[in-house]
Coordinates of N, CA and C in Angstrom, one line a residue:
M16 N 0.5 -1.3 -0.1 CA 0.0 -0.2 0.0 C 1.1 0.9 0.1
L17 N 0.0 2.2 -0.9 CA 1.7 3.1 -0.7 C 0.4 4.6 -0.2
K18 N 0.9 6.0 0.2 CA -0.4 6.7 0.3 C -0.6 7.9 -0.4
N19 N -1.4 8.3 -0.3 CA -1.8 9.4 -1.5 C -2.0 9.1 -2.8
I20 N -2.2 8.0 -3.1 CA -2.7 7.6 -4.6 C -3.6 7.0 -4.3
P21 N -4.8 7.9 -5.3 CA -6.0 7.9 -5.3 C -6.8 6.6 -5.5
P22 N -7.2 5.8 -5.4 CA -7.2 4.3 -5.1 C -8.6 4.0 -6.5
I23 N -8.7 5.2 -7.2 CA -9.4 4.9 -8.7 C -8.0 4.3 -9.2
L24 N -6.4 4.7 -9.4 CA -5.7 4.3 -9.9 C -5.7 2.8 -9.9
S25 N -6.0 2.3 -10.8 CA -4.7 0.4 -10.2 C -3.6 0.6 -9.8
P26 N -3.0 -0.4 -9.9 CA -1.6 -0.9 -9.8 C -1.0 -1.3 -11.6
D27 N -2.0 -1.5 -12.4 CA -1.6 -1.8 -14.2 C -1.3 -0.2 -14.5
L28 N -2.7 0.5 -13.8 CA -2.5 1.9 -14.7 C -1.7 2.3 -14.4
F29 N -1.2 2.4 -12.9 CA 0.4 3.6 -12.3 C 1.0 3.3 -13.3
H30 N 1.1 1.3 -13.3 CA 2.4 1.1 -14.0 C 2.6 1.9 -15.4
V31 N 2.0 1.8 -16.2 CA 1.5 2.5 -17.5 C 2.1 3.6 -18.0
L32 N 1.5 4.2 -16.9 CA 1.5 6.1 -16.8 C 3.4 5.9 -16.5
M33 N 3.5 5.0 -15.4 CA 4.9 5.3 -15.1 C 6.1 4.5 -15.9
E34 N 5.5 3.7 -17.0 CA 6.6 3.5 -18.4 C 6.4 4.1 -19.5
M35 N 5.1 5.2 -19.6 CA 5.3 6.1 -20.5 C 6.2 6.9 -20.9
G36 N 6.6 7.2 -21.7 CA 7.4 8.4 -22.1 C 7.1 9.7 -22.7
H37 N 8.2 11.2 -23.1 CA 8.2 12.5 -23.9 C 7.2 11.7 -25.3
G38 N 6.0 12.5 -25.3 CA 5.3 12.5 -26.4 C 4.3 11.3 -26.7
D39 N 4.4 10.0 -25.8 CA 3.8 8.8 -25.5 C 2.3 9.4 -25.3
E40 N 1.3 8.9 -26.0 CA 0.0 9.3 -25.4 C -1.1 8.1 -25.2
L41 N -1.7 8.5 -24.7 CA -2.6 7.5 -23.4 C -4.1 7.7 -24.1
V42 N -4.9 7.2 -24.0 CA -6.2 7.2 -24.6 C -7.6 6.9 -23.6
L43 N -8.3 7.6 -22.7 CA -9.7 7.1 -22.0 C -10.5 7.3 -22.4
A44 N -10.5 6.0 -22.9 CA -11.9 5.4 -23.7 C -13.1 5.0 -22.9
D45 N -14.3 5.6 -24.0 CA -15.8 5.2 -22.7 C -16.7 3.5 -23.3
G46 N -17.1 3.6 -22.7 CA -17.5 2.2 -23.0 C -18.4 1.7 -24.5
N47 N -17.8 2.8 -25.5 CA -18.7 2.1 -26.5 C -16.9 1.8 -27.7
F48 N -16.2 2.4 -26.9 CA -14.9 2.7 -27.7 C -14.6 1.4 -27.7
P49 N -14.1 0.8 -29.8 CA -13.3 -0.4 -29.8 C -11.7 -0.8 -28.8
S50 N -12.0 -0.6 -27.5 CA -10.7 -0.5 -27.2 C -10.0 -1.8 -27.6
A51 N -10.4 -3.1 -27.1 CA -9.9 -4.4 -27.4 C -9.2 -4.6 -28.9
S52 N -10.1 -3.8 -29.9 CA -9.7 -4.2 -31.3 C -8.9 -3.2 -31.6
L53 N -8.0 -2.2 -30.8 CA -7.2 -1.2 -31.1 C -6.1 -0.8 -30.6
A54 N -5.9 -1.4 -29.2 CA -5.4 -0.8 -28.1 C -3.9 -1.8 -29.1
R55 N -3.2 -1.2 -28.3 CA -1.5 -1.9 -28.5 C -1.0 -2.7 -26.7
R56 N -1.7 -1.9 -26.0 CA -1.7 -2.2 -24.4 C -2.7 -1.7 -23.8
I57 N -3.9 -2.6 -23.4 CA -5.2 -2.1 -23.1 C -5.3 -1.8 -22.0
I58 N -5.5 -1.2 -20.7 CA -6.1 -1.4 -18.4 C -7.5 -1.1 -19.0
R59 N -7.8 -2.4 -18.4 CA -9.2 -2.2 -17.7 C -9.4 -1.4 -16.5
C60 N -10.5 -0.7 -17.0 CA -11.2 0.3 -15.5 C -12.7 0.0 -15.6
D61 N -12.5 -1.1 -15.2 CA -14.3 -1.0 -15.6 C -15.1 -1.0 -13.9
G62 N -16.5 -0.9 -14.2 CA -17.3 0.3 -13.9 C -16.5 1.8 -13.4
Q63 N -15.5 2.0 -13.6 CA -15.5 3.2 -13.8 C -15.9 4.5 -14.7
E64 N -15.7 5.9 -14.8 CA -15.8 7.0 -15.1 C -14.7 7.7 -15.9
I65 N -14.6 8.4 -17.1 CA -13.2 9.1 -17.5 C -12.9 10.0 -16.9
L66 N -14.0 11.1 -15.9 CA -13.8 12.0 -15.8 C -13.2 12.0 -14.1
P67 N -13.3 11.2 -13.6 CA -12.9 11.1 -12.2 C -11.5 9.7 -12.4
L68 N -11.7 9.1 -13.6 CA -10.0 8.8 -13.9 C -9.2 9.9 -14.5
L69 N -9.5 10.8 -15.3 CA -9.1 12.4 -15.7 C -8.0 12.9 -14.6
E70 N -8.8 13.4 -13.0 CA -8.3 13.8 -12.5 C -7.7 13.2 -11.5
A71 N -7.5 11.8 -11.5 CA -6.8 11.4 -10.5 C -5.2 10.9 -11.7
I72 N -5.6 11.0 -12.7 CA -4.0 10.4 -13.7 C -3.5 12.2 -13.2
L73 N -4.4 13.1 -13.7 CA -3.3 14.4 -13.5 C -2.4 15.1 -12.3
L74 N -3.1 14.3 -11.4 CA -2.4 14.7 -10.9 C -0.3 13.9 -10.5
F75 N -0.7 12.8 -11.0 CA 0.9 12.4 -11.8 C 1.4 12.9 -13.3
F76 N 0.6 13.0 -14.2 CA 1.0 13.1 -15.5 C 1.1 14.6 -16.0
P77 N 2.4 14.4 -16.4 CA 3.0 15.9 -16.9 C 2.1 15.7 -18.7
L78 N 1.9 17.0 -19.0 CA 0.8 17.1 -20.2 C 2.2 18.0 -21.2
D79 N 2.1 16.9 -22.3 CA 3.0 17.5 -23.1 C 3.5 19.4 -23.6
Y80 N 4.2 19.8 -22.9 CA 4.3 21.7 -23.0 C 4.4 21.9 -24.2
R81 N 4.9 21.3 -25.9 CA 5.2 21.4 -26.6 C 3.9 21.4 -27.8
V82 N 2.9 20.9 -26.8 CA 1.5 20.4 -27.9 C 1.1 21.1 -27.3
A83 N 0.3 21.3 -25.7 CA -0.5 22.1 -25.0 C -1.7 21.3 -25.9
Q84 N -1.8 20.0 -26.3 CA -3.3 19.9 -26.6 C -3.9 18.1 -26.4
A85 N -4.8 18.6 -26.2 CA -5.5 17.2 -26.3 C -6.8 16.9 -27.1
A86 N -7.1 15.7 -27.5 CA -8.2 14.7 -28.5 C -9.2 14.9 -28.4
M87 N -10.4 14.8 -28.6 CA -11.5 14.4 -28.7 C -12.1 14.2 -29.9
M88 N -13.4 12.7 -29.5 CA -14.1 12.2 -30.8 C -14.9 13.8 -31.4
E89 N -14.6 13.9 -32.6 CA -15.8 14.9 -33.0 C -17.2 14.4 -33.3
I90 N -17.9 15.0 -32.4 CA -20.0 14.5 -32.2 C -19.6 14.9 -33.6
P91 N -20.8 14.0 -34.8 CA -21.5 13.8 -35.7 C -22.8 15.3 -35.4
Q92 N -22.4 16.3 -36.7 CA -23.6 17.3 -36.8 C -25.1 16.0 -36.4
G93 N -25.8 17.1 -35.5 CA -27.3 16.2 -35.2 C -27.7 15.0 -34.7
T94 N -26.8 15.2 -33.9 CA -26.3 14.2 -32.8 C -27.1 14.4 -31.4
D95 N -27.5 14.4 -31.0 CA -28.4 14.3 -29.6 C -27.1 14.1 -28.3
C96 N -26.5 14.8 -28.0 CA -25.1 14.5 -27.1 C -24.6 15.7 -27.0
L97 N -24.4 15.9 -25.0 CA -23.2 17.1 -25.0 C -22.6 16.5 -25.1
S98 N -21.6 17.0 -25.3 CA -19.9 17.4 -25.4 C -19.1 17.5 -24.0
R99 N -18.2 16.7 -24.0 CA -17.6 16.9 -22.1 C -16.8 17.9 -22.4
E100 N -16.2 18.5 -23.7 CA -15.1 19.4 -23.8 C -15.0 20.3 -22.8
L101 N -15.9 20.8 -22.0 CA -16.4 22.0 -21.1 C -15.7 21.6 -19.7
V102 N -16.0 20.4 -19.6 CA -15.4 19.5 -18.4 C -14.0 19.4 -18.2
Y103 N -14.0 18.7 -19.1 CA -12.5 18.6 -19.1 C -11.2 19.3 -19.3
R104 N -12.0 20.5 -20.7 CA -10.8 21.6 -20.6 C -10.5 22.6 -18.9
P105 N -11.2 22.6 -18.1 CA -10.4 23.2 -17.0 C -10.0 22.4 -16.1
L106 N -10.1 21.1 -16.3 CA -9.6 19.7 -15.3 C -7.7 20.0 -15.8
L107 N -7.4 19.9 -18.0 CA -6.3 20.0 -18.1 C -5.8 21.3 -18.2
E108 N -6.4 22.6 -17.8 CA -5.7 23.5 -18.1 C -4.9 24.0 -16.9
K109 N -6.2 23.6 -15.5 CA -5.6 23.2 -14.0 C -4.2 22.9 -14.3
S110 N -4.5 21.5 -14.4 CA -3.2 20.7 -14.2 C -1.6 21.1 -14.9
F111 N -2.2 21.4 -16.1 CA -0.9 22.4 -17.0 C -0.4 24.0 -17.1
G112 N -1.5 24.6 -16.2 CA -1.0 25.9 -15.8 C -0.9 26.9 -16.8
E113 N -1.5 26.5 -18.0 CA -1.9 27.3 -18.9 C -2.9 26.8 -20.0
K114 N -3.5 27.6 -20.8 CA -4.6 27.3 -22.1 C -4.2 25.7 -22.5
V115 N -5.2 25.1 -22.8 CA -5.0 23.7 -23.3 C -5.5 23.8 -24.7
E116 N -5.3 23.4 -25.5 CA -6.8 23.4 -26.8 C -6.9 22.3 -26.9
I117 N -8.6 21.6 -27.4 CA -8.9 20.5 -27.1 C -9.4 20.3 -29.1
V118 N -8.6 19.4 -29.7 CA -8.1 19.2 -30.6 C -9.4 18.0 -31.0
M119 N -10.8 18.4 -32.2 CA -12.1 17.3 -32.2 C -11.5 16.8 -33.6
E120 N -11.3 15.5 -33.8 CA -10.7 14.9 -34.6 C -12.4 13.8 -35.0
E121 N -12.1 13.7 -36.7 CA -13.3 13.0 -37.5 C -13.5 11.4 -36.4
R122 N -13.9 10.3 -36.5 CA -14.2 9.2 -35.7 C -13.0 8.6 -36.8
D123 N -12.8 8.1 -37.7 CA -11.8 6.7 -38.4 C -10.7 8.0 -38.1
S124 N -10.0 9.2 -38.0 CA -9.2 9.5 -37.9 C -8.9 9.6 -36.7
F125 N -9.9 9.5 -35.5 CA -9.2 9.5 -33.9 C -8.8 7.7 -33.2
Y126 N -9.8 7.5 -34.3 CA -9.6 5.9 -34.4 C -7.8 5.3 -34.3
N127 N -7.9 5.9 -35.9 CA -6.4 5.9 -36.4 C -5.3 6.3 -34.9
R128 N -5.2 7.3 -34.7 CA -4.6 7.5 -34.1 C -4.5 7.0 -32.3
A129 N -5.7 6.8 -32.0 CA -5.8 5.7 -30.5 C -5.0 4.5 -31.4
S130 N -5.1 3.9 -31.9 CA -4.5 2.5 -32.3 C -2.9 2.6 -32.1
Q131 N -2.3 4.0 -32.6 CA -1.2 4.5 -32.6 C -0.6 4.7 -30.6
A132 N -1.7 5.0 -29.8 CA -1.1 5.3 -28.4 C -0.7 4.3 -28.3
Y133 N 0.0 4.5 -26.7 CA 0.7 3.9 -26.0 C 0.3 2.8 -24.8
A134 N -0.9 3.3 -25.3 CA -2.1 2.2 -23.6 C -3.6 2.9 -24.1
I135 N -4.6 2.4 -24.1 CA -5.9 3.0 -24.3 C -6.5 2.2 -23.0
V136 N -6.7 3.2 -22.0 CA -7.8 2.9 -20.4 C -9.7 2.7 -21.4
A137 N -9.7 1.3 -21.0 CA -11.7 0.9 -21.3 C -12.3 1.4 -20.0
T138 N -12.5 2.3 -20.1 CA -13.8 2.2 -19.3 C -15.1 1.7 -19.0
S139 N -16.3 2.1 -18.8 CA -17.4 1.4 -17.8 C -18.6 3.0 -18.5
D140 N -17.7 4.1 -18.7 CA -18.3 5.8 -19.0 C -19.5 5.4 -20.2
T141 N -20.7 5.7 -19.9 CA -21.6 6.0 -20.6 C -21.8 7.2 -21.6
T142 N -21.3 8.4 -21.4 CA -21.1 9.4 -22.3 C -20.9 8.9 -23.3
R143 N -21.8 9.4 -24.1 CA -20.9 9.0 -25.5 C -20.2 10.3 -25.9
F144 N -19.3 10.0 -26.9 CA -18.2 10.6 -27.5 C -17.6 11.5 -26.5
S145 N -17.2 10.7 -25.0 CA -16.1 11.0 -24.4 C -15.1 10.8 -24.2
N146 N -14.9 10.2 -25.4 CA -13.0 9.9 -25.5 C -12.3 10.7 -25.5
L147 N -11.3 10.7 -25.0 CA -9.8 12.0 -24.4 C -8.5 11.2 -24.7
I148 N -7.7 11.6 -25.8 CA -6.5 11.3 -25.9 C -5.7 12.5 -25.4
I149 N -4.7 12.3 -24.0 CA -3.9 13.1 -23.8 C -2.3 13.2 -23.7
R150 N -1.1 13.6 -24.0 CA 0.2 13.4 -24.3 C 1.0 14.4 -23.5
K151 N 1.7 12.8 -23.2 CA 2.5 12.8 -21.6 C 4.0 13.7 -22.3
G152 N 4.0 14.7 -21.3 CA 5.6 15.6 -21.2 C 6.8 15.4 -20.8
V153 N 7.2 16.7 -20.2 CA 8.3 16.2 -19.1 C 8.2 16.8 -18.2
V154 N 8.8 16.2 -16.9 CA 8.9 16.1 -15.5 C 9.3 17.8 -15.5
T155 N 9.4 19.1 -14.7 CA 10.6 19.9 -14.5 C 10.5 20.3 -13.4
I156 N 11.4 20.2 -12.9 CA 12.0 20.5 -11.0 C 11.7 22.1 -11.2

């Protein structure tokens, strides 16, 4: 047991966060995302939602200062669905310390990028189009 590590971060997830290097990308995937078929590495976080996982991950995960952006899957026009962009942005900016751009990517482009990510974290989040890609930066002292 370790102190001050949120229990939502499993040993497998924490291990992957530690392994990742500068420029590696992490996908936080909702329950509808084809995580198993796209992942190079898959971390199962069944029963969890993306938002609390993101909050816990950002306690330890430095965002890439050269890119200062994250990516989400674009919501198709006419889809009755609220975007999580407005919820994710403040968390990302608080962690990063400045403005973070959230790029909206078309579905196939997002899938392709996700398939190249270091790992995909598969959640049970039922919010449609809540998938998020973040890029790891360096730790500065």
